[in-house]
mmCIF file of C-alpha atoms in Angstrom:
data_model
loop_
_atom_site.group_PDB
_atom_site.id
_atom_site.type_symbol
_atom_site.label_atom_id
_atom_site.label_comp_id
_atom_site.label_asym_id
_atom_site.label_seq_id
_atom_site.Cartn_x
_atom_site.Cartn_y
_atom_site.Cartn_z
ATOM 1 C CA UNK A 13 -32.489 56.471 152.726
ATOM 2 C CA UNK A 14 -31.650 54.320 149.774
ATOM 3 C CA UNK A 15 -33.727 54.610 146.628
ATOM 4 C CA UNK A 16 -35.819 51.354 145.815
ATOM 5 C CA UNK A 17 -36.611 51.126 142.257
ATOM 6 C CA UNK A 18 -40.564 50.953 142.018
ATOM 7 C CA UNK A 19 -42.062 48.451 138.801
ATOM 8 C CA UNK A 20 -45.963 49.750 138.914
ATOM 9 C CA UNK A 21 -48.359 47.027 136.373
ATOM 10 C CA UNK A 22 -51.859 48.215 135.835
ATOM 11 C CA UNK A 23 -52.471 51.876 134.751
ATOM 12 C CA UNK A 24 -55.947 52.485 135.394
ATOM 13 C CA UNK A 25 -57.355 54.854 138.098
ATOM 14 C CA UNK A 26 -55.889 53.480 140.799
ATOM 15 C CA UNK A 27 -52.379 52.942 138.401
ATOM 16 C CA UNK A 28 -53.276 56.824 138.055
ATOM 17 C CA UNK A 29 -53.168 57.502 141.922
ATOM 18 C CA UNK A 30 -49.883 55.092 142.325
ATOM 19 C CA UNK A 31 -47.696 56.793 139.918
ATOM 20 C CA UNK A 32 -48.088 59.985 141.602
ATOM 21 C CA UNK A 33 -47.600 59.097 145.039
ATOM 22 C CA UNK A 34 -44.734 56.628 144.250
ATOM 23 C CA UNK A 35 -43.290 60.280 142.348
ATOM 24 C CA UNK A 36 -43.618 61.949 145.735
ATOM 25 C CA UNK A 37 -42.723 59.464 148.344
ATOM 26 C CA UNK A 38 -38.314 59.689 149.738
ATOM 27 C CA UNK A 39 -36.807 56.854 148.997
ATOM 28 C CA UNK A 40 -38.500 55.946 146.156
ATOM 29 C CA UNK A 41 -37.883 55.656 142.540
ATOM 30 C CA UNK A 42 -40.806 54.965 140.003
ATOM 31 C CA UNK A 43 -38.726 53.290 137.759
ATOM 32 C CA UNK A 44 -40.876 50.937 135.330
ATOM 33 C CA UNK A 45 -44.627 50.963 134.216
ATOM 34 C CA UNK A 46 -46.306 47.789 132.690
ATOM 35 C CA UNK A 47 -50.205 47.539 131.165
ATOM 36 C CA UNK A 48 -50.497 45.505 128.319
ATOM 37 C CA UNK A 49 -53.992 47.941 127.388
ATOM 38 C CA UNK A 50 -51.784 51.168 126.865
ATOM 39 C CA UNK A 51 -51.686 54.357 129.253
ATOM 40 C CA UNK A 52 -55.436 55.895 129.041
ATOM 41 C CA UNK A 53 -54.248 58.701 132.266
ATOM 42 C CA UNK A 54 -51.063 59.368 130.325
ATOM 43 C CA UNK A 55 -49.081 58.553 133.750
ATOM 44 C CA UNK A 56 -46.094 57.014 132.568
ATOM 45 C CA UNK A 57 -44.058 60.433 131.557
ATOM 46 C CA UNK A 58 -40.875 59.373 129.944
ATOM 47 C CA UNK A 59 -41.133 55.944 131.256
ATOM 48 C CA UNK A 60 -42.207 53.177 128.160
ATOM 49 C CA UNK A 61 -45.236 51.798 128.426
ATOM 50 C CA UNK A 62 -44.034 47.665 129.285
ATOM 51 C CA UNK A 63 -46.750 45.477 127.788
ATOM 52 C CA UNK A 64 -46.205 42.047 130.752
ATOM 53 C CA UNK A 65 -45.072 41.372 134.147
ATOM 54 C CA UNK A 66 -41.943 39.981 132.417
ATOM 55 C CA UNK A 67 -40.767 43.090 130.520
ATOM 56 C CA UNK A 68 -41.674 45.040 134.184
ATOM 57 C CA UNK A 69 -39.525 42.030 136.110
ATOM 58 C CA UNK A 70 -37.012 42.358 133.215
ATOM 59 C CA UNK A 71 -36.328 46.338 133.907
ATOM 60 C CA UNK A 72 -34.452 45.560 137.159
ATOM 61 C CA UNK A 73 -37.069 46.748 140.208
ATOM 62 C CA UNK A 74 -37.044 46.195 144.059
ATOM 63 C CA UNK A 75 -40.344 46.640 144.628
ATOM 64 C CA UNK A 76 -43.993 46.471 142.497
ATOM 65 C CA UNK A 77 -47.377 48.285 143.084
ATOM 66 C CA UNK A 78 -49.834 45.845 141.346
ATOM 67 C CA UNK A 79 -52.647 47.866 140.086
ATOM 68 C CA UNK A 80 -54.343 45.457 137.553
ATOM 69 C CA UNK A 81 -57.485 44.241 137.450
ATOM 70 C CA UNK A 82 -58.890 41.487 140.191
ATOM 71 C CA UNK A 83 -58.953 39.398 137.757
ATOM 72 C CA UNK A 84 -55.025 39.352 137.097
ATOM 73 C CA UNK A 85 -54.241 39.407 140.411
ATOM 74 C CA UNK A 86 -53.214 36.347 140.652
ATOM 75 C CA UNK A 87 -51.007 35.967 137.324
ATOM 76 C CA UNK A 88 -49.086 38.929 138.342
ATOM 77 C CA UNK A 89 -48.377 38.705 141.459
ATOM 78 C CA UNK A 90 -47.159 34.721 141.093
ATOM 79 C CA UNK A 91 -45.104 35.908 138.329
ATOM 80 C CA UNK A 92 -43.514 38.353 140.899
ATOM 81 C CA UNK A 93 -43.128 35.917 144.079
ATOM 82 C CA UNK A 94 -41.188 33.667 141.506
ATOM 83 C CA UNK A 95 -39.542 36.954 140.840
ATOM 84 C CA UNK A 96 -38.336 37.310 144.536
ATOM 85 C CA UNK A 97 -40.193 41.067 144.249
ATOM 86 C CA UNK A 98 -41.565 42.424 147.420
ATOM 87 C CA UNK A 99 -45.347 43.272 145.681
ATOM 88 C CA UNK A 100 -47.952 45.528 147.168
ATOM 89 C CA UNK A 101 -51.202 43.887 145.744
ATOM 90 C CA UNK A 102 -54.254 46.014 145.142
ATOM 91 C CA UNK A 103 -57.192 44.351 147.140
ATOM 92 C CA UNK A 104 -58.820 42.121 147.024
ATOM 93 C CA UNK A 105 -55.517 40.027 147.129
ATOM 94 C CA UNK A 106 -57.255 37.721 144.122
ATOM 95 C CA UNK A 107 -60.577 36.673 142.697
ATOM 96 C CA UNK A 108 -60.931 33.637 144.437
ATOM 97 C CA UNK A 109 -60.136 32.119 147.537
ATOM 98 C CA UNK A 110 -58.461 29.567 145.668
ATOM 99 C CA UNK A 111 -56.769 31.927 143.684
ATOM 100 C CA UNK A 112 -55.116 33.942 147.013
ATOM 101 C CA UNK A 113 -54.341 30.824 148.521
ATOM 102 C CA UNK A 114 -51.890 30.323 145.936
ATOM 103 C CA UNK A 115 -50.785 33.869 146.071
ATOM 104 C CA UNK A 116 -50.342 33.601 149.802
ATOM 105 C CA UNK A 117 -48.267 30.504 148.809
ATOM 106 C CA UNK A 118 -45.826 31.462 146.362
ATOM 107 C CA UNK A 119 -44.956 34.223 148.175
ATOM 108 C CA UNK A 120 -44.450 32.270 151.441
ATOM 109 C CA UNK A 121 -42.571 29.321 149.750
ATOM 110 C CA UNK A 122 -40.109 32.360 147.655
ATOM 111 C CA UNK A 123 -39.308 34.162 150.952
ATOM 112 C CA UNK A 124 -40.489 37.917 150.007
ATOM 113 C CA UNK A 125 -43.182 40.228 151.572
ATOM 114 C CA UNK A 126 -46.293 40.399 149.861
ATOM 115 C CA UNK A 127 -48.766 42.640 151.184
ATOM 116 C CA UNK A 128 -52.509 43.914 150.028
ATOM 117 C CA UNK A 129 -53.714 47.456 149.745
ATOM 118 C CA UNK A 130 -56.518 47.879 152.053
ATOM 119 C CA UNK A 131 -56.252 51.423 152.288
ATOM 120 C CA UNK A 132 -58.512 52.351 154.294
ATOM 121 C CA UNK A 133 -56.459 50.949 157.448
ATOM 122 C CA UNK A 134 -54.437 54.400 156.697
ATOM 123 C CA UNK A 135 -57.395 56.673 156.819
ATOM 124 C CA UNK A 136 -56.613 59.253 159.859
ATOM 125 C CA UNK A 137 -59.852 59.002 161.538
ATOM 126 C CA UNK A 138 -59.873 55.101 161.492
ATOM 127 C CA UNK A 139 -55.924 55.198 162.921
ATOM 128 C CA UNK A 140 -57.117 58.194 165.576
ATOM 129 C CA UNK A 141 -60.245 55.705 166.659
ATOM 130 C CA UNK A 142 -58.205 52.431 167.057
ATOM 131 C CA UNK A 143 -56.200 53.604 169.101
ATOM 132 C CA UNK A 144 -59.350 55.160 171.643
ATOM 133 C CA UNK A 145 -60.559 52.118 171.230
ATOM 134 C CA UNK A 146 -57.181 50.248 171.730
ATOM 135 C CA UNK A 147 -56.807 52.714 175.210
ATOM 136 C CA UNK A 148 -60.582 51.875 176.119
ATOM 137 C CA UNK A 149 -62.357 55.210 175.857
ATOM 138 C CA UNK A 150 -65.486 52.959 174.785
ATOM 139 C CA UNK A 151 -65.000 50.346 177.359
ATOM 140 C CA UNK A 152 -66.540 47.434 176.115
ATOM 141 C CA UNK A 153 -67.400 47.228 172.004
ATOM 142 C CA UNK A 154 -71.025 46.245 171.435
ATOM 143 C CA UNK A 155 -71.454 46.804 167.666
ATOM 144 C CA UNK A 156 -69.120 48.221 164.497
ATOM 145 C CA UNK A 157 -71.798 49.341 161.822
ATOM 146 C CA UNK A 158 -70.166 50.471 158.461
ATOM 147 C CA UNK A 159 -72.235 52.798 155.701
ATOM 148 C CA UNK A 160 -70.093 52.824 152.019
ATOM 149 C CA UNK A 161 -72.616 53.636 149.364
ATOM 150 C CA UNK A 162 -72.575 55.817 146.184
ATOM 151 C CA UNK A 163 -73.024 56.233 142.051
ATOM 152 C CA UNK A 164 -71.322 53.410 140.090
ATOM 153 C CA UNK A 165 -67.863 53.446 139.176
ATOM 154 C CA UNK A 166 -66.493 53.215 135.910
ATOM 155 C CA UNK A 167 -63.374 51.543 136.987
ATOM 156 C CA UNK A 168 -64.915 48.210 137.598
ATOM 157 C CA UNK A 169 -66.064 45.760 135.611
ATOM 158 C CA UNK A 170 -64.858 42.275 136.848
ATOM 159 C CA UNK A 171 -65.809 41.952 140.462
ATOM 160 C CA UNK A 172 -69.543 42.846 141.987
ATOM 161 C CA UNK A 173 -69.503 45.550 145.233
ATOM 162 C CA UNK A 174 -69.279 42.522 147.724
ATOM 163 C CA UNK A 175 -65.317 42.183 146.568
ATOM 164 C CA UNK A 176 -64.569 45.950 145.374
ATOM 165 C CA UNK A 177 -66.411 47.458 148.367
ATOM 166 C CA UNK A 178 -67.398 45.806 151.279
ATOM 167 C CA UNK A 179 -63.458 44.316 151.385
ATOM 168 C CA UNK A 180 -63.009 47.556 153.028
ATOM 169 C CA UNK A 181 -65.467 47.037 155.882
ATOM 170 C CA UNK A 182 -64.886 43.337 156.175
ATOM 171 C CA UNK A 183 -61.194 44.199 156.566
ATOM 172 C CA UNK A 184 -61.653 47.233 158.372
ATOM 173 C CA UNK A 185 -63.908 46.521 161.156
ATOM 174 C CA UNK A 186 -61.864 42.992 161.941
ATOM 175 C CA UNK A 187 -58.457 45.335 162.352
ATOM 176 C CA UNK A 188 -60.727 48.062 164.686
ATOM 177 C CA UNK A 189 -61.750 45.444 166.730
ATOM 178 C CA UNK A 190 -58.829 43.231 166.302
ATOM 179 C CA UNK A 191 -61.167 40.306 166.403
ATOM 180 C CA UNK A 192 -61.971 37.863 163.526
ATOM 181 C CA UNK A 193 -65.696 37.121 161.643
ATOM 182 C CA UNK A 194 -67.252 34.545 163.747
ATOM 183 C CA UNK A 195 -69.800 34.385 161.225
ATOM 184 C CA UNK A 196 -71.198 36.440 158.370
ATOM 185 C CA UNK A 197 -74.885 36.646 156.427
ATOM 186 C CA UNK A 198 -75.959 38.934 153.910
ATOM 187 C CA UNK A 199 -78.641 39.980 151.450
ATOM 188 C CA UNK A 200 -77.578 41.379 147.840
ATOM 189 C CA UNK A 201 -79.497 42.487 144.823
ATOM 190 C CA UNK A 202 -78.404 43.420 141.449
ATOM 191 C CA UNK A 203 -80.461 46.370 139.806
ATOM 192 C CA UNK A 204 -78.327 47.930 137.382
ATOM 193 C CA UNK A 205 -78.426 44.776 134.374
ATOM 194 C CA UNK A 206 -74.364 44.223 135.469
ATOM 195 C CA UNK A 207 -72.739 40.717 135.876
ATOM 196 C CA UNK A 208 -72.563 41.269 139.273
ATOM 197 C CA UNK A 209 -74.157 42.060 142.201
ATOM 198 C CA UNK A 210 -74.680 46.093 143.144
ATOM 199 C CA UNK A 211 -76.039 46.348 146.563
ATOM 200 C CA UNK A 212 -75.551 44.305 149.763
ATOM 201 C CA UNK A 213 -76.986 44.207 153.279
ATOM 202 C CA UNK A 214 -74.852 41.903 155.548
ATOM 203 C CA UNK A 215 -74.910 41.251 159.386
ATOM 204 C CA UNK A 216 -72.110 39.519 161.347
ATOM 205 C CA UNK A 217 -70.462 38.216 164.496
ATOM 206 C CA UNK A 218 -66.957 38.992 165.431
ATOM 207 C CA UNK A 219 -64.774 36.068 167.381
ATOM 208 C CA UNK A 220 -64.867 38.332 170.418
ATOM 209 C CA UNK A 221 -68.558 38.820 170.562
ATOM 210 C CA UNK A 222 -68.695 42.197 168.735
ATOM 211 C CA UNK A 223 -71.973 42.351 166.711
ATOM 212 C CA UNK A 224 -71.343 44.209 162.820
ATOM 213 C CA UNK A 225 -73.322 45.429 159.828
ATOM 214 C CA UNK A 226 -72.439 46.784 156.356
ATOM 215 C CA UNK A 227 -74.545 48.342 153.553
ATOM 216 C CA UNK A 228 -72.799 48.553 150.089
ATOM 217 C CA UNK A 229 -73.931 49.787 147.494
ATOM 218 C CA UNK A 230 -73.323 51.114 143.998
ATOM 219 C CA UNK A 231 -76.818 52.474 143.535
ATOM 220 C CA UNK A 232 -77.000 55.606 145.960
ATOM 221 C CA UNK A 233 -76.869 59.291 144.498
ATOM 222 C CA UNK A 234 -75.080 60.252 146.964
ATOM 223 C CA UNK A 235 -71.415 59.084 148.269
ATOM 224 C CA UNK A 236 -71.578 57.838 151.987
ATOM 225 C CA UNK A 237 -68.497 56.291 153.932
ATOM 226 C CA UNK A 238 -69.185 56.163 157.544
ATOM 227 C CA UNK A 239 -67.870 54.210 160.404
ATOM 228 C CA UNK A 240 -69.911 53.943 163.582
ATOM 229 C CA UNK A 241 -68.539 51.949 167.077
ATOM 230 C CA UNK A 242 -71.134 51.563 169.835
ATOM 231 C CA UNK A 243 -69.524 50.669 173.325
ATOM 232 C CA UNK A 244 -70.006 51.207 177.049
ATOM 233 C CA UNK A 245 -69.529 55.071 176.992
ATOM 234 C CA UNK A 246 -70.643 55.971 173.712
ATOM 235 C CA UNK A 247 -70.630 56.328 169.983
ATOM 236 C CA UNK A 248 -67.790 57.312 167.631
ATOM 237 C CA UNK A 249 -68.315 58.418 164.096
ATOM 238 C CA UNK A 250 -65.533 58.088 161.332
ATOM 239 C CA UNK A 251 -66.086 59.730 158.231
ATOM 240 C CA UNK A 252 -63.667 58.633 155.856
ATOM 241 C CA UNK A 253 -64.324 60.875 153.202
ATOM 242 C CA UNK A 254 -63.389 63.849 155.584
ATOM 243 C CA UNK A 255 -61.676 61.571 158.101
ATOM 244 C CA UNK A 256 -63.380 63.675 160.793
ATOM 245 C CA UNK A 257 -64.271 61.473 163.661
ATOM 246 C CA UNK A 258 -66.863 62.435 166.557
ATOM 247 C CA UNK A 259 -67.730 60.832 169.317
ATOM 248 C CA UNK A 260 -71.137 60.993 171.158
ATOM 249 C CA UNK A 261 -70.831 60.326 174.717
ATOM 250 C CA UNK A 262 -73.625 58.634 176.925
ATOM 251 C CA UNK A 263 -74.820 61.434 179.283
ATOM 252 C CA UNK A 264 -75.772 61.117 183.289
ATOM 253 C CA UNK A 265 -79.657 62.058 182.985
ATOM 254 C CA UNK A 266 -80.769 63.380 186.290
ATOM 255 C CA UNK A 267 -84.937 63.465 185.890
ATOM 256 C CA UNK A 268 -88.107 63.785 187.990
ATOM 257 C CA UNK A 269 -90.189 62.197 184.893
ATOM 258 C CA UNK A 270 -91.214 59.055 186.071
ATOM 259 C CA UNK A 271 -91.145 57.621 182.266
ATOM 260 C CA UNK A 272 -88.382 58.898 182.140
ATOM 261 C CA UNK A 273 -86.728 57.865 185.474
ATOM 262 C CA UNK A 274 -87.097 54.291 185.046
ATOM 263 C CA UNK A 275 -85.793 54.186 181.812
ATOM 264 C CA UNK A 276 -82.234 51.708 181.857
ATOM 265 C CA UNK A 277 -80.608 52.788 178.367
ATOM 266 C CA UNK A 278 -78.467 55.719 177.559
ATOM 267 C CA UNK A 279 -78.946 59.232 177.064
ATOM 268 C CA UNK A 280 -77.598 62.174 174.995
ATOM 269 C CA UNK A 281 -73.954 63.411 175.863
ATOM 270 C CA UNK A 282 -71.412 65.630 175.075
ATOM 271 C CA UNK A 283 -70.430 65.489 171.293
ATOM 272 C CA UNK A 284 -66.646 65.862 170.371
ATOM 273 C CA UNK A 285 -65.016 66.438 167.474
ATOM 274 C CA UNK A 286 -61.605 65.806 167.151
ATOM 275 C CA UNK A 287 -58.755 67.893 165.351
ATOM 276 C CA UNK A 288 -56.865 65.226 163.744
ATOM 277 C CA UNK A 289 -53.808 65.039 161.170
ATOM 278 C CA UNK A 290 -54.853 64.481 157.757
ATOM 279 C CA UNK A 291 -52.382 62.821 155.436
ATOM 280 C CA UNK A 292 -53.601 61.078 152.387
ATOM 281 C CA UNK A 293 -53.896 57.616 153.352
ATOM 282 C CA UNK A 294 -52.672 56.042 149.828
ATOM 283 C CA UNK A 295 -49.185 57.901 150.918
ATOM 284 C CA UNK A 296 -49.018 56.401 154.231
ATOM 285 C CA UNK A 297 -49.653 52.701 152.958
ATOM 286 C CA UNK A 298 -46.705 53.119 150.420
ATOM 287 C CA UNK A 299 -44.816 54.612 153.157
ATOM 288 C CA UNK A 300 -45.709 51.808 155.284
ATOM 289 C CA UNK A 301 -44.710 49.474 152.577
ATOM 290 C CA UNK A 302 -41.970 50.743 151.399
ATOM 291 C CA UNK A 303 -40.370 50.444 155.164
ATOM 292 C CA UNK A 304 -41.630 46.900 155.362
ATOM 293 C CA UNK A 305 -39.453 46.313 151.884
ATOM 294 C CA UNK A 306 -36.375 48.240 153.683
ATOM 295 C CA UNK A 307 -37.672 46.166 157.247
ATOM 296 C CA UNK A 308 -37.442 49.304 159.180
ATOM 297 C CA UNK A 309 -41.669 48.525 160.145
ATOM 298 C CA UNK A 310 -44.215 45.900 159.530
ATOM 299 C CA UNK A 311 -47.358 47.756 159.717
ATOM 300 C CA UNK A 312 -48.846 46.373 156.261
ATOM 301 C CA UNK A 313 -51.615 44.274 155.355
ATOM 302 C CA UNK A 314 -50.116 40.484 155.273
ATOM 303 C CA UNK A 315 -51.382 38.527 152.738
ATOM 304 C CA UNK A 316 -52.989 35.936 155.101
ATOM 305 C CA UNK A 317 -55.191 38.818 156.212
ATOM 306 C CA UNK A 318 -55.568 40.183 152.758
ATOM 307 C CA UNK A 319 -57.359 36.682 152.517
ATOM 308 C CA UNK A 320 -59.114 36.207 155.281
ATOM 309 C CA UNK A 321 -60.878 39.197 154.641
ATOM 310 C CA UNK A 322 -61.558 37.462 151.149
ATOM 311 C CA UNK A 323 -62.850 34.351 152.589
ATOM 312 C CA UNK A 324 -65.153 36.154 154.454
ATOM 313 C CA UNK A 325 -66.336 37.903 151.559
ATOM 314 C CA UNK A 326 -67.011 34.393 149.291
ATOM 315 C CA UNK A 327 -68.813 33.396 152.802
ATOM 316 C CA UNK A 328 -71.352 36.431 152.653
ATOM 317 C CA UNK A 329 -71.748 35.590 148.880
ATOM 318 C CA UNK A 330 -72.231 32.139 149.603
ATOM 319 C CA UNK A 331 -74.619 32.594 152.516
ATOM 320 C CA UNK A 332 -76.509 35.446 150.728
ATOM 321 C CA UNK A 333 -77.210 32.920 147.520
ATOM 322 C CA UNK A 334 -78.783 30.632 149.940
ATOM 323 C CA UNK A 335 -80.980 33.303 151.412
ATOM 324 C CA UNK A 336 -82.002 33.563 147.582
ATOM 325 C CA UNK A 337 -82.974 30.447 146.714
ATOM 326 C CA UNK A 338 -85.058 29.831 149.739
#
């Protein structure tokens, strides 16, 4: 496999977690680092610390990891479709619609891949439940209902948890059920004295019918990132923390209770757990990307979905401002 020289900008946590995978991954080179704030993880090893996209561009790299935050997005990664420099973009793809429009754009009108870093699309349990529910062990979908809640992270301070954290979900739950948002409404609340927002409650409709809901949060104690799908046969449960999934099947209740008897909803199954490969899912969306670079595979996050799944997000902001002023 040929080496591809990797450029990585932005050196925070998730610049932390990039520079080590990009060490690991064949066929890879981390050749350049670039953050114009210094090294705080001490990443960069023998590498100089770059302080612009321009000194990163001007090191000679086939591919970038942009790690920066939201806010830069869209600076750096314009500076890079100009560039001709296949980009993985850390999502959200920008901090506007507006702004990844333009992104989606420049890399369109420059001819080279851009793609964004949903990551959770490579989590093993959400890859092993796709595909059951691709092969239709739930028969038909009635509801995707997503849990991601936990203590504040340090690592933010530009964006609220609508467009650090529910992303995911939004993104997520349209590639499960391979279906667009219909429609979208929410209910936020900030508690913590931040800019932004800190909690959200949202409820949706999917183009094919599929009913979803999300709670986000940066104000639980405890760290929570569940997946639950609701179909014909049953329930599965992704926990992407562990990426275990379960499924709970809907049992064949045989009863002489009348109450019982007459009741027409579902009743308690079998519960499986399945034994499931677990590799680390940041490794598997470089992977992924770095074959998209090489075109061997195409299995990355386009930028038009990157921003979709940002549109959607300005929607349930938009709609949940509404609710608020009411």
């Amino acid at each position: 496999m040929a080496e591809l020289r990797v450029g990585l900008i932005g050196l925070g946590m998730m610049g932390k977690h990039h520079a080590r995978v990009l060490r690991e991954v064949d066929g890879l080179t981390l050749a350049a680092v670039a953050d114009a704030t210094g090294d705080p993880h001490g990443v960069a090893g023998s590498l100089p610390v770059l302080g612009s996209v321009d000194e990163l561009i001007g090191a000679g790299i086939d591919m970038a990891v942009c790690a920066v935050p939201t806010a830069l997005h869209e600076e750096v990664a314009l500076a890079l479709a100009d560039a001709r420099i296949p980009t993985l973009i850390e999502k959200p793809i920008a901090h506007s619609v507006e702004a990844g429009q333009r992104v989606v754009d420049a890399f369109a009108a420059n001819g080279v891949l851009g793609a964004v870093g949903h990551i959770e699309r490579y989590n093993p349990a959400l890859q092993s439940l796709r595909e059951r529910m691709a092969s239709g062990d739930l028969g038909d979908i009635y509801q995707i209902a997503t849990r991601r809640q936990g203590p504040f992270p340090a690592r933010i301070a530009d964006v609220g948890v609508v467009k650090d954290l529910a992303t995911h979900d939004i993104d997520l739950t349209a590639w499960l059920a391979k279906s667009d948002y219909a429609s979208i409404a929410a209910q936020v609340t900030n508690r913590s004295g931040r800019p932004h927002e800190d909690m959200v409650a949202a409820t949706g409709r999917l183009a094919n019918g599929t009913i979803t809901n999300h709670l986000v949060n940066w104000l639980s104690p405890m760290k929570e990132r569940v997946t639950v799908v609701t179909g014909d046969t049953g329930a599965f449960v992704a926990d992407t923390l562990t990426a275990d999934l379960t499924f709970y099947a809907n049992g064949v209740l045989n009863t002489d209770w009348m109450s019982m008897a007459t009741f027409r909803g579902v009743s308690e199954g079998d519960v499986t757990r399945f034994a499931i490969k677990k590799r680390e899912p940041l490794r598997v969306e470089i992977e992924k990307f770095r074959d998209a670079v090489l075109g061997v595979s195409s299995d990355v996050v386009s930028l038009r979905e990157g921003l979709a799944t940002l549109r959607t997000a300005e929607e349930l902001l938009h709609t949940a401002l509404q609710s608020a002023a009411v």
